Amino acid sequence: MLLLVGLFSLVAGAVAAPNPSCKATTLHLPDPPYENYFYSDCNVDAQAVVTSPLPDSNLTEIKPRLIVAWPAGNSGVCAFFDPQNGEKGSLGLELVNSTLGSPLNSVLQNTFAKIPTTGVEGVLSFNSSAKLSLALLGSVRTIRDYVEGGGILTPSIQDAIKTETFNGTGAQVSRLWLDDVTTTTLAFSPWHGSNGSVRIEDKTVKFDAGLYRFSATLNYPQLKQLKPRDILNKESRSLEKTEPEQVDALSFFSYSDKLLAGGWRFLTYFGRDSMISALLMQSIFKTGRGSAMEAVLGAALERINKNDGTVAHEETIGDYATFVNMQHGSNSTAAGFTYQMIDTDYYLHVLMDRYFQKSPDRVQSLLKTKAGKVNVDNKGLTWGDLGHKLASKIMNMTEAFEKDQTAANLIHLLDGESVGQWRDSNIGLGNGRIPFDVNCALVPAALRAIDSLSAISGVFPDADAKKWRGAASKRASVWQKHTLAFFKYSDSISHGTSLLDSYTKQNSFYHGPPHTDALAKYSSGDSFVDYGLALPSADQPAPLRITHTDTAFRNVLLFNSEDDDSQLTEFVNSTANAILRPFPAGLTTPFGAVVANPALSGNSSLVGEFTNAAYHGTVIWGWQLALVVKGFELQLGRCASQNVSAKTPAFCKDASVYGALKAAYNRSWDVIEDNKNTLQAEVWSWTYSNNGTGRDGFSYAPLGVLSSGTESDVRQLWSLVFLAMSRNSAYKM
């Protein structure tokens, strides 16, 4: 049996694939009750997840389950198992090492077909008799609809599943996709030397306790994975030896035409995720044709909506694309794209500018690429045409605020949409409509990038380049100077103390110390200053009093531009103090800074929604920790800048503010280093007990253990950004 070691431990190495010259890369990443296995070779890329309830698991949410997911087509199979004796919690599953693999190996069949059948196989152990209670075959989106959507099942998909005997002693479930070409199959048979047996009773597959060989396969075109040499620049290739697990995970998510967001739930293109990752990892990314950086840029440009210039948030591909198309009366298998996010537009030109400034020789080659390979609606255009369309959109949308600085002229969520930026769960913005990050950081950063790109020949048509050069920068300054005031609020220490006392009694998951002393210690005299997560609307412009980490976007994206000194000093001080204050007075817990904290809101609805079980609640996201420390480091760097033309900000000479900034930088890194084995996960949470044996009463908890349906990806692309980061010894205290 595999030895289950500590949290996020690793089993990695090379195992033999069917072709002796085809080496496999494997990762085993435990996150109990989930065991994650990644497998890649020259035939297939796949992730398997085995869920086996723990003694303290919520058995309503945590059930015995096997998932195999492929980046190809964002495809997957999911099998839920129940104990035959009906006793919940009695059935345990485990992948075991065998002569097949450690524990997985690749499957390659029908090699003479136009599209061979590929997949993975291994040996699965049942500790007691079991039955296959539900199988989902086809798209990861179909699996997520069921797991995260309250048990949604689509009859046209489920009714197509066939259950039949396999190789005499086994059984399989299979499904022909809606394209009438692709078939996904999950097969089981007793492993030799085991007492197990498989049978079909009333269309239900049943198992005795024992070991079973399983295979999960499909005949769908595989993607071309980028190897570490295609991703990392020469200066960073040493990471293959010093951080092999993270580099292998990065490679698993990197392909020639796109980077994937995370596994198992997001094995496809997400524009925001890939661009943020590239911005934070630019220092280690290789440049040029065939590089990961150009895969990110190309994927975003290719998927732009040609009609209005919007950058795609997510793509719908494979079986789910056919399903969606059929809902609109078409039998097409063409990919679809969603465009509801308002933030994604503003990352692309920032990334383009940073890339082209260092690689000007790639402008023409990249922007003259013909579009339409993935987004067929873009045929006849080039990536440069689409990038120009986006720039025109941004210039049009930001014009009104330059002329009249009102809440109505800020950037809002789209009408009819409840989400619009990275906090894309229904309560992620507290029902706000005008988000902080988009207006206070992303818009001015994008405008400055458009201004810079206008000076590079070939990026935009000459007429617009001439018109935007200077004008975009001037507009950026207006946005940068005047947006913060809409989100700023202040309150007395005495009232804040009362709010914290109430919060610890009112919420359902934390009844520890309120840390009111920290509110007084890390504040501005008799009051504290903060910046709301969002505004409810233009008609209700009072900011939502949720302390948050999105302030880091402004520190990162606008650190090298002039700002009003008093405003900058106050902002830097506030963001540093929010980190220095321990939760619930601030953001920091022993497991990282939470991304949102409603403790000082005085709003019972927000307190009830932003919990330790909410996807964007009082939980920790790895990439946000990275964004926070990067922002602090960049701001500290302004105080030691050798650039004689750059004005030294006033906060550098304010001992209190500079000291808070430096302390917050180090406090953040202390917590990051204490949690180095957790950082690469998508999101994680915690529990608290006054009698707890954990860190100051806090204990680590996977989000999926606490939430209903929403579980975390064990690895997320943008949580790998720590590959490009380390604590700057110049600022260490």
XYZ file of C-alpha atoms in Angstrom:
733
model
C 0.000 0.000 0.000
C 1.073 3.581 -0.511
C 2.223 5.181 2.685
C 0.132 8.280 3.328
C 2.587 10.852 4.558
C 2.107 14.377 5.897
C 0.105 17.111 4.288
C 1.132 17.924 0.717
C 4.058 15.487 0.794
C 5.407 14.321 -2.517
C 6.158 11.170 -4.399
C 7.782 12.085 -7.707
C 9.868 10.362 -10.315
C 10.024 8.655 -13.644
C 8.229 5.396 -14.397
C 8.313 3.343 -17.534
C 5.614 4.031 -20.097
C 4.646 1.601 -22.860
C 7.260 3.199 -25.102
C 10.688 2.774 -23.411
C 11.784 6.154 -24.782
C 8.704 7.851 -23.311
C 9.439 8.801 -19.720
C 6.639 9.734 -17.371
C 6.495 12.478 -14.783
C 4.383 11.673 -11.735
C 3.312 13.589 -8.643
C 1.483 12.361 -5.562
C 0.016 15.231 -3.541
C -1.992 14.217 -0.464
C -4.564 16.659 0.870
C -6.699 14.414 3.109
C -9.385 13.320 2.468
C -8.199 13.837 -1.135
C -5.252 12.004 -2.681
C -4.081 13.623 -5.924
C -1.973 11.952 -8.605
C -0.610 13.682 -11.705
C 0.689 11.665 -14.641
C 2.277 12.909 -17.880
C 4.149 11.172 -20.667
C 4.347 11.479 -24.437
C 0.887 9.906 -24.822
C -1.313 11.454 -22.161
C -1.611 14.047 -19.405
C -4.033 13.187 -16.608
C -4.872 13.834 -12.979
C -6.498 11.264 -10.713
C -8.136 12.154 -7.399
C -9.181 9.530 -4.860
C -11.464 10.681 -2.055
C -11.747 8.504 1.034
C -13.612 9.826 4.105
C -11.676 10.369 7.320
C -13.071 9.510 10.765
C -14.036 13.160 11.341
C -15.311 13.851 7.796
C -18.739 15.282 7.108
C -20.176 12.220 5.374
C -22.847 14.261 3.655
C -20.154 16.138 1.725
C -17.195 13.715 1.666
C -17.979 10.468 -0.132
C -15.812 7.691 -1.620
C -14.970 8.884 -5.125
C -12.570 8.411 -8.019
C -11.958 11.196 -10.542
C -9.716 11.080 -13.598
C -9.415 14.386 -15.486
C -7.640 15.246 -18.724
C -6.597 18.681 -20.013
C -7.550 17.406 -23.466
C -11.065 18.731 -23.960
C -11.278 19.543 -20.229
C -12.547 15.971 -19.989
C -13.070 13.620 -17.106
C -14.706 10.661 -15.435
C -16.099 10.614 -11.923
C -17.250 7.536 -10.028
C -18.994 7.665 -6.659
C -19.058 4.525 -4.537
C -21.260 3.463 -1.635
C -20.650 0.662 0.870
C -22.903 -2.306 0.149
C -23.709 -2.538 3.853
C -25.120 0.985 3.721
C -23.002 2.207 6.618
C -21.662 5.644 5.699
C -17.997 6.119 6.423
C -17.180 2.412 6.365
C -15.885 2.322 2.781
C -12.311 3.391 2.096
C -10.570 3.719 -1.284
C -6.863 3.780 -2.014
C -4.610 3.710 -5.069
C -1.822 1.197 -4.534
C 1.549 0.649 -6.136
C 1.665 -2.344 -8.445
C 3.464 -3.711 -11.457
C 1.242 -1.397 -13.505
C 2.721 1.768 -12.029
C 3.515 3.789 -8.948
C 0.587 3.973 -8.847
C -0.459 5.056 -12.388
C 0.642 4.156 -15.882
C -0.544 5.311 -19.284
C -2.864 3.458 -21.615
C -2.391 3.614 -25.392
C -4.830 1.736 -27.627
C -5.940 1.815 -31.260
C -2.644 3.379 -32.309
C -3.507 3.071 -35.996
C -6.642 5.157 -35.607
C -6.640 8.826 -36.573
C -7.070 9.609 -32.874
C -5.683 6.857 -30.615
C -7.353 5.960 -27.334
C -5.318 7.185 -24.385
C -5.697 7.310 -20.634
C -4.336 5.996 -17.367
C -4.625 2.790 -15.395
C -3.801 1.617 -11.892
C -4.936 -0.567 -9.015
C -7.691 0.599 -6.682
C -8.284 -0.942 -3.261
C -11.700 -1.285 -1.601
C -11.545 -2.080 2.104
C -15.110 -3.441 2.060
C -17.752 -4.415 -0.459
C -18.923 -1.513 -2.583
C -21.192 -0.470 -5.405
C -20.778 2.136 -8.118
C -23.602 4.489 -7.174
C -23.065 7.181 -9.825
C -20.841 7.633 -12.849
C -20.258 10.909 -14.713
C -18.402 10.661 -18.016
C -17.469 13.346 -20.518
C -16.573 16.847 -19.339
C -15.064 18.200 -16.149
C -17.799 20.829 -16.392
C -20.423 18.068 -16.174
C -18.718 16.733 -13.052
C -18.563 20.211 -11.516
C -22.246 20.800 -12.301
C -23.020 17.822 -10.099
C -20.418 18.335 -7.371
C -20.764 22.118 -7.041
C -24.216 22.691 -8.507
C -26.324 20.858 -5.973
C -26.420 17.542 -7.792
C -27.292 18.729 -11.315
C -27.550 15.816 -13.762
C -28.336 16.206 -17.464
C -30.570 13.416 -18.827
C -29.173 13.560 -22.367
C -25.710 12.904 -20.917
C -26.544 10.427 -18.161
C -28.929 8.364 -20.290
C -26.135 7.675 -22.787
C -23.992 5.812 -20.230
C -23.696 2.085 -20.905
C -22.886 -0.482 -18.226
C -21.562 -3.803 -19.489
C -19.230 -6.686 -18.736
C -15.551 -6.306 -19.552
C -13.013 -9.039 -20.382
C -15.181 -11.735 -18.858
C -14.426 -10.948 -15.198
C -14.807 -7.183 -15.165
C -17.272 -4.394 -15.808
C -17.136 -1.033 -17.509
C -19.181 2.110 -17.885
C -18.801 4.076 -21.105
C -20.420 6.957 -22.902
C -20.365 8.189 -26.476
C -20.044 11.947 -26.456
C -22.541 14.262 -28.064
C -20.119 14.621 -30.995
C -20.855 10.958 -31.917
C -17.096 10.377 -32.206
C -15.462 10.404 -28.780
C -16.010 7.706 -26.156
C -15.010 7.873 -22.509
C -14.661 4.549 -20.688
C -14.036 3.549 -17.080
C -13.297 -0.166 -16.676
C -12.673 -2.393 -13.645
C -11.456 -5.984 -13.303
C -10.101 -8.006 -10.352
C -6.359 -7.600 -9.861
C -4.470 -10.869 -10.012
C -3.872 -12.440 -6.623
C -6.821 -10.572 -5.126
C -10.022 -12.122 -3.825
C -12.057 -9.369 -5.441
C -14.872 -9.934 -7.883
C -16.941 -7.597 -10.048
C -20.532 -8.179 -11.079
C -23.428 -6.230 -12.551
C -26.783 -6.399 -10.773
C -29.692 -4.318 -12.070
C -27.282 -2.150 -14.088
C -25.238 -1.452 -10.949
C -21.590 -2.454 -10.757
C -20.777 -4.156 -7.449
C -17.438 -5.080 -5.910
C -16.278 -7.361 -3.138
C -13.544 -6.068 -0.863
C -10.232 -6.372 -2.691
C -7.929 -4.950 -5.336
C -9.115 -3.917 -8.801
C -7.357 -2.884 -11.949
C -9.014 0.165 -13.418
C -8.495 2.131 -16.605
C -9.945 5.469 -17.664
C -9.641 6.233 -21.371
C -10.887 8.464 -24.175
C -10.156 8.976 -27.869
C -9.711 12.742 -28.018
C -6.733 14.765 -29.352
C -4.156 15.391 -26.650
C -2.466 18.754 -26.089
C 1.238 19.484 -26.555
C 2.666 19.953 -23.087
C 5.510 22.398 -22.554
C 8.519 20.974 -20.768
C 10.487 22.960 -18.172
C 13.033 23.951 -20.835
C 10.178 25.632 -22.762
C 8.929 27.475 -19.688
C 11.953 28.613 -17.683
C 14.646 30.993 -18.873
C 18.308 30.006 -18.574
C 18.771 31.876 -15.326
C 15.917 29.921 -13.735
C 16.566 26.388 -14.986
C 18.135 25.577 -11.609
C 14.568 25.497 -10.229
C 14.219 22.074 -11.849
C 16.599 20.785 -9.175
C 15.719 23.027 -6.235
C 11.910 22.991 -6.698
C 11.201 19.894 -8.838
C 7.630 19.345 -7.647
C 6.540 22.918 -8.365
C 8.249 22.920 -11.759
C 6.585 19.626 -12.685
C 3.215 21.046 -11.645
C 3.866 24.161 -13.728
C 4.723 21.969 -16.700
C 1.506 19.978 -16.238
C -0.482 23.215 -16.582
C 1.550 24.590 -19.530
C 0.781 23.796 -23.175
C 1.790 25.181 -26.524
C -1.378 27.235 -27.041
C -2.490 28.032 -23.476
C -1.824 27.611 -19.773
C -4.403 25.855 -17.603
C -5.796 27.334 -14.395
C -5.570 24.356 -12.030
C -6.401 20.761 -11.306
C -8.732 18.983 -11.216
C -11.495 21.549 -11.499
C -10.041 24.050 -13.968
C -7.993 22.121 -16.530
C -8.631 24.686 -19.223
C -8.030 28.312 -20.243
C -8.914 31.059 -17.769
C -7.630 34.391 -19.073
C -7.271 36.175 -15.755
C -5.465 33.286 -14.065
C -2.878 32.837 -16.780
C -2.154 36.559 -17.166
C -1.752 37.188 -13.432
C 0.528 34.160 -13.265
C 2.628 35.431 -16.145
C 2.884 38.912 -14.628
C 4.161 37.509 -11.345
C 6.433 34.907 -12.967
C 7.790 37.013 -15.816
C 11.232 37.071 -14.221
C 11.618 33.298 -14.637
C 9.662 32.741 -17.854
C 11.408 32.026 -21.120
C 10.626 34.382 -24.002
C 10.308 33.879 -27.730
C 8.478 31.540 -30.061
C 7.042 28.454 -28.382
C 7.492 29.859 -24.870
C 4.987 29.805 -22.033
C 4.858 33.604 -22.062
C 3.723 33.691 -25.673
C 1.269 30.871 -24.972
C -0.351 33.152 -22.382
C -0.417 36.202 -24.654
C -1.551 34.231 -27.685
C -4.340 32.460 -25.809
C -5.774 35.749 -24.546
C -5.527 37.518 -27.915
C -6.974 34.548 -29.830
C -10.087 34.414 -27.655
C -10.978 38.132 -27.722
C -14.538 38.894 -28.803
C -14.109 40.586 -32.181
C -17.359 42.519 -31.816
C -16.540 44.518 -28.697
C -12.930 43.671 -27.845
C -13.626 41.832 -24.577
C -11.037 39.300 -23.403
C -12.508 35.851 -22.724
C -12.740 34.723 -19.137
C -13.128 30.998 -19.768
C -13.441 28.652 -22.706
C -15.992 25.874 -23.105
C -14.498 22.970 -25.050
C -14.929 19.263 -25.668
C -18.177 17.518 -24.820
C -19.520 20.469 -22.866
C -19.079 22.775 -25.864
C -21.260 20.478 -27.952
C -23.815 20.366 -25.132
C -23.972 24.174 -24.903
C -24.175 24.542 -28.673
C -27.073 22.078 -28.772
C -28.919 24.221 -26.239
C -28.740 26.964 -28.854
C -29.974 24.775 -31.686
C -26.603 23.877 -33.199
C -24.806 20.544 -33.470
C -21.424 22.262 -33.693
C -18.488 21.099 -31.598
C -16.849 24.545 -31.784
C -15.474 26.040 -28.592
C -17.438 28.694 -26.755
C -16.259 31.550 -24.582
C -17.603 33.570 -21.679
C -17.135 37.335 -21.483
C -18.837 38.355 -18.245
C -15.719 39.433 -16.356
C -14.844 43.135 -16.277
C -11.316 42.795 -14.886
C -9.711 40.460 -17.431
C -9.556 43.128 -20.149
C -7.180 45.268 -18.118
C -4.418 42.689 -17.637
C -3.601 42.002 -21.279
C -1.967 45.280 -22.321
C -0.023 45.421 -19.057
C 1.425 42.004 -19.863
C 2.000 42.887 -23.528
C 3.842 46.064 -22.568
C 6.119 44.328 -20.090
C 6.878 41.598 -22.603
C 7.461 43.801 -25.642
C 9.657 46.239 -23.701
C 12.064 43.356 -23.076
C 11.438 41.480 -26.339
C 10.756 44.108 -29.027
C 11.782 41.637 -31.720
C 8.645 39.578 -31.005
C 6.086 42.336 -31.705
C 5.591 41.727 -35.407
C 5.748 37.955 -35.281
C 3.237 37.653 -32.463
C 0.764 40.322 -33.530
C 0.668 39.240 -37.169
C -0.439 35.734 -36.179
C -3.689 34.815 -37.914
C -6.590 34.403 -35.500
C -9.390 31.855 -35.673
C -7.695 28.570 -34.853
C -9.563 28.293 -31.545
C -12.150 31.072 -31.753
C -13.475 30.433 -35.242
C -15.395 33.718 -35.197
C -12.048 35.519 -35.421
C -10.985 34.100 -38.764
C -9.774 36.798 -41.121
C -8.264 38.833 -38.281
C -4.842 38.897 -36.663
C -3.946 38.927 -33.001
C -2.819 42.521 -33.503
C -6.282 43.453 -34.811
C -7.864 41.965 -31.709
C -5.419 43.661 -29.326
C -6.242 46.979 -30.980
C -9.961 46.283 -30.626
C -9.441 45.786 -26.883
C -7.408 48.992 -26.535
C -10.168 50.947 -28.291
C -12.714 49.495 -25.879
C -10.649 50.504 -22.844
C -10.107 54.022 -24.138
C -13.844 54.404 -24.763
C -14.919 53.016 -21.386
C -12.520 55.133 -19.334
C -13.191 58.467 -21.014
C -16.222 59.517 -18.983
C -14.428 59.355 -15.623
C -11.604 61.517 -16.923
C -14.145 64.219 -17.662
C -16.375 63.769 -14.609
C -15.143 61.898 -11.521
C -18.388 60.385 -10.245
C -19.289 56.919 -9.013
C -21.545 56.498 -12.032
C -18.511 56.785 -14.318
C -16.502 54.102 -12.528
C -16.334 50.603 -13.979
C -19.303 48.485 -12.870
C -20.193 44.808 -13.132
C -22.184 44.076 -16.245
C -25.946 44.401 -15.954
C -27.498 41.105 -14.975
C -24.217 39.620 -13.749
C -23.477 38.940 -10.091
C -19.738 38.455 -10.651
C -17.098 40.304 -12.626
C -13.617 39.963 -11.158
C -11.483 37.295 -9.488
C -13.826 36.996 -6.498
C -16.304 35.301 -8.782
C -18.526 33.489 -6.294
C -21.968 34.923 -5.736
C -21.014 36.671 -2.494
C -17.398 37.331 -3.423
C -17.929 41.101 -3.574
C -20.556 41.245 -0.840
C -23.157 42.069 -3.510
C -21.109 45.094 -4.510
C -21.212 46.297 -8.122
C -18.126 48.530 -8.370
C -14.958 46.636 -7.346
C -11.877 48.204 -5.800
C -9.238 46.344 -7.812
C -10.613 47.197 -11.250
C -11.074 50.895 -10.599
C -8.181 51.729 -8.290
C -5.472 49.595 -9.902
C -6.281 47.750 -13.110
C -7.738 50.633 -15.119
C -4.887 53.112 -14.515
C -2.314 50.346 -15.077
C -3.909 49.382 -18.391
C -4.056 53.008 -19.534
C -0.354 53.489 -18.772
C 0.387 50.288 -20.698
C -1.605 51.491 -23.717
C 0.341 54.743 -23.594
C 3.639 52.837 -23.552
C 2.588 50.407 -26.294
C 1.573 53.350 -28.477
C 5.255 54.239 -28.759
C 6.165 50.767 -30.097
C 5.850 50.504 -33.849
C 3.369 47.931 -35.075
C 1.350 47.415 -31.912
C -1.496 49.755 -32.838
C -2.453 51.462 -36.106
C -0.479 54.674 -36.524
C -3.452 56.999 -36.212
C -4.592 55.588 -32.869
C -1.044 55.196 -31.592
C -0.463 58.889 -32.206
C -3.781 59.836 -30.587
C -3.268 57.669 -27.505
C 0.373 58.511 -26.874
C 0.332 60.912 -23.929
C -3.461 61.017 -23.734
C -3.697 57.548 -22.173
C -1.063 58.422 -19.574
C -2.842 61.665 -18.695
C -6.093 59.757 -18.242
C -4.346 57.127 -16.117
C -3.228 59.854 -13.722
C -6.820 61.009 -13.284
C -7.981 57.493 -12.480
C -5.056 56.880 -10.144
C -5.523 60.144 -8.265
C -9.305 60.205 -7.895
C -10.562 56.628 -7.472
C -9.223 55.799 -3.995
C -11.424 58.401 -2.345
C -14.564 56.528 -3.382
C -13.470 53.416 -1.467
C -11.805 55.002 1.572
C -13.479 55.023 4.950
C -12.331 55.704 8.506
C -13.710 55.049 11.935
C -12.793 55.615 15.558
C -10.771 53.061 17.467
C -13.469 52.937 20.139
C -16.183 52.039 17.629
C -13.901 49.541 15.927
C -13.263 47.910 19.287
C -16.991 47.542 19.841
C -17.434 46.032 16.369
C -14.695 43.468 16.980
C -16.196 42.436 20.300
C -19.559 41.956 18.589
C -18.021 40.019 15.724
C -16.433 37.376 17.938
C -19.835 36.740 19.518
C -21.882 36.964 16.330
C -20.018 34.773 13.821
C -20.364 30.997 13.783
C -16.753 29.853 13.433
C -14.399 32.080 15.442
C -14.844 32.840 19.134
C -11.275 33.666 20.018
C -9.731 36.941 21.151
C -10.854 40.029 19.179
C -7.322 41.527 19.252
C -8.704 45.004 19.868
C -5.296 46.055 21.167
C -3.878 45.535 17.674
C -6.481 47.876 16.203
C -5.186 50.653 18.443
C -1.540 49.759 17.908
C -1.683 49.604 14.115
C -3.800 52.591 13.186
C -3.634 56.312 12.606
C -3.980 57.959 15.980
C -7.504 57.686 17.332
C -8.910 56.290 14.102
C -8.212 53.601 11.542
C -8.354 53.981 7.772
C -9.351 51.252 5.327
C -10.588 50.793 1.758
C -13.791 48.972 0.926
C -13.887 45.877 -1.233
C -16.520 47.402 -3.507
C -19.270 50.006 -3.772
C -22.861 48.733 -3.747
C -23.830 50.950 -6.696
C -23.522 54.459 -8.057
C -26.685 55.355 -6.139
C -25.329 53.794 -2.931
C -21.652 54.737 -3.084
C -20.764 54.079 0.573
C -17.977 51.444 0.431
C -18.585 47.937 1.742
C -16.514 47.775 4.906
C -14.700 44.536 4.200
C -10.957 44.536 4.810
C -9.293 42.760 1.890
C -6.102 41.895 0.050
C -7.044 43.479 -3.294
C -5.248 46.632 -2.180
C -2.108 44.725 -3.239
C -3.044 45.183 -6.900
C -2.416 48.903 -6.555
C 0.907 48.371 -4.779
C 2.069 46.008 -7.528
C 0.727 47.646 -10.672
C 1.179 51.336 -9.840
C 4.393 51.337 -7.804
C 6.421 53.053 -10.538
C 4.073 55.927 -11.244
C 3.684 59.257 -9.524
C 0.914 59.572 -6.976
C -0.416 62.187 -4.614
C 2.018 61.944 -1.695
C -0.452 62.287 1.151
C -2.831 59.823 -0.463
C -0.016 57.328 -1.120
C 1.313 57.600 2.427
C -2.109 56.976 3.903
C -2.742 54.052 1.547
C 0.591 52.349 2.207
C 0.118 52.771 5.944
C -3.395 51.309 5.818
C -2.431 48.274 3.744
C 0.539 47.541 5.991
C -1.536 47.900 9.171
C -4.193 45.517 7.849
C -1.505 42.819 7.601
C 0.120 43.640 10.943
C -3.175 43.274 12.785
C -4.023 39.630 13.555
C -7.444 38.294 12.591
C -10.145 39.393 13.296
C -8.755 42.910 13.847
C -6.893 42.511 10.559
C -6.147 39.903 7.925
C -3.330 37.721 9.236
C -3.826 34.217 10.641
C -1.100 31.652 11.340
C -1.981 30.071 7.967
C -1.840 33.253 5.918
C -3.736 36.480 5.339
C -7.420 35.936 4.669
C -8.620 37.554 1.448
C -11.663 39.202 3.058
C -12.651 40.059 6.604
C -16.051 41.581 7.518
C -15.268 41.950 11.241
C -15.296 45.768 11.118
C -18.356 46.024 8.889
C -21.031 45.933 11.579
C -23.153 44.168 8.965
C -24.677 40.866 10.083
C -25.357 39.755 6.506
C -21.724 40.192 5.502
C -20.580 38.454 8.679
C -22.841 35.519 7.849
C -21.621 35.288 4.265
C -17.868 35.841 4.593
C -17.008 32.755 6.633
C -14.152 30.278 6.757
C -16.212 27.985 4.498
C -16.895 30.596 1.796
C -14.830 30.396 -1.401
C -13.892 34.080 -1.136
C -14.498 34.525 2.581
C -12.099 34.466 5.528
C -9.924 31.975 3.643
C -6.401 32.061 2.235
C -5.429 32.105 -1.446
C -1.756 31.443 -2.189
C -1.368 33.861 -5.074
C -2.885 36.675 -3.035
C -0.174 36.155 -0.408
C 2.351 36.495 -3.221
C 0.671 39.649 -4.521
C 0.730 41.227 -1.062
C 4.451 40.645 -0.447
C 5.344 41.651 -4.002
C 3.496 44.924 -3.553
C 5.200 45.655 -0.262
C 8.613 44.874 -1.743
C 8.045 47.135 -4.737
C 6.948 49.993 -2.498
C 9.981 49.493 -0.241
C 12.141 49.552 -3.348
C 10.972 53.061 -4.175
C 12.705 54.245 -1.019
C 16.045 52.821 -2.142
C 15.677 53.544 -5.854
C 18.789 54.556 -7.773
C 16.638 56.167 -10.451
C 17.556 59.840 -10.159
C 14.542 60.867 -12.234
C 12.107 59.172 -9.871
C 10.700 61.178 -7.009
C 11.173 59.544 -3.621
C 7.724 59.140 -2.020
C 7.085 60.985 1.228
C 6.280 57.785 3.125
C 9.921 56.754 2.807
C 10.833 59.561 5.195
C 7.952 58.873 7.566
C 9.518 56.556 10.134
C 6.169 55.245 11.347
C 4.776 54.414 7.896
C 8.034 53.073 6.484
C 8.463 50.972 9.629
C 4.951 49.581 9.304
C 5.546 48.743 5.635
C 8.789 46.947 6.388
C 7.261 45.100 9.331
C 4.253 44.031 7.250
C 6.570 42.745 4.524
C 8.427 40.607 7.038
C 5.298 39.501 8.879
C 3.887 38.306 5.563
C 7.045 36.401 4.712
C 7.172 34.843 8.180
C 3.715 33.374 7.666
C 4.479 32.342 4.089
C 7.586 30.476 5.180
C 5.668 28.815 8.005
C 3.223 27.453 5.431
C 5.570 26.596 2.562
C 3.992 23.148 2.079
C 0.555 24.672 1.495
C 1.276 27.618 -0.780
C 0.728 25.911 -4.132
C -2.882 24.956 -3.399
C -5.700 27.029 -4.831
C -7.297 28.048 -1.542
C -7.323 26.745 1.998
C -9.022 27.506 5.261
C -8.800 26.969 8.992
C -10.776 26.204 12.097
C -10.412 27.700 15.557
C -10.772 26.275 19.025
C -10.033 27.985 22.316
C -8.757 24.616 23.490
C -7.057 23.837 20.201
C -3.584 22.391 19.953
C -2.810 24.110 16.666
C -1.154 27.462 16.088
C -2.668 29.891 18.604
C -5.871 27.861 18.460
C -5.951 27.759 14.635
C -5.825 24.494 12.691
C -5.436 23.962 8.940
C -8.532 22.780 7.065
C -9.031 22.039 3.351
C -11.859 24.222 2.070
C -13.759 21.214 0.712
C -14.044 19.790 4.220
C -15.856 22.920 5.431
C -17.855 24.009 2.391
C -20.796 22.516 0.577
C -19.628 21.347 -2.835
C -16.710 23.714 -3.417
C -13.355 22.039 -2.923
C -9.934 23.447 -3.623
C -7.610 22.443 -6.439
C -4.538 20.851 -4.905
C -2.430 22.817 -7.378
C -3.375 26.071 -9.047
C -1.378 27.826 -11.739
C -1.264 31.211 -10.045
C -0.309 29.629 -6.723
C 2.959 28.501 -8.322
C 4.158 32.102 -8.525
C 6.364 31.616 -5.462
C 8.799 29.968 -7.888
C 9.666 33.544 -8.874
C 9.756 34.993 -5.359
C 11.897 34.972 -2.247
C 12.322 37.253 0.716
C 14.537 40.232 -0.077
C 17.305 40.194 2.509
C 17.718 43.963 2.144
C 14.399 44.446 3.964
C 14.676 41.674 6.522
C 14.234 42.790 10.124
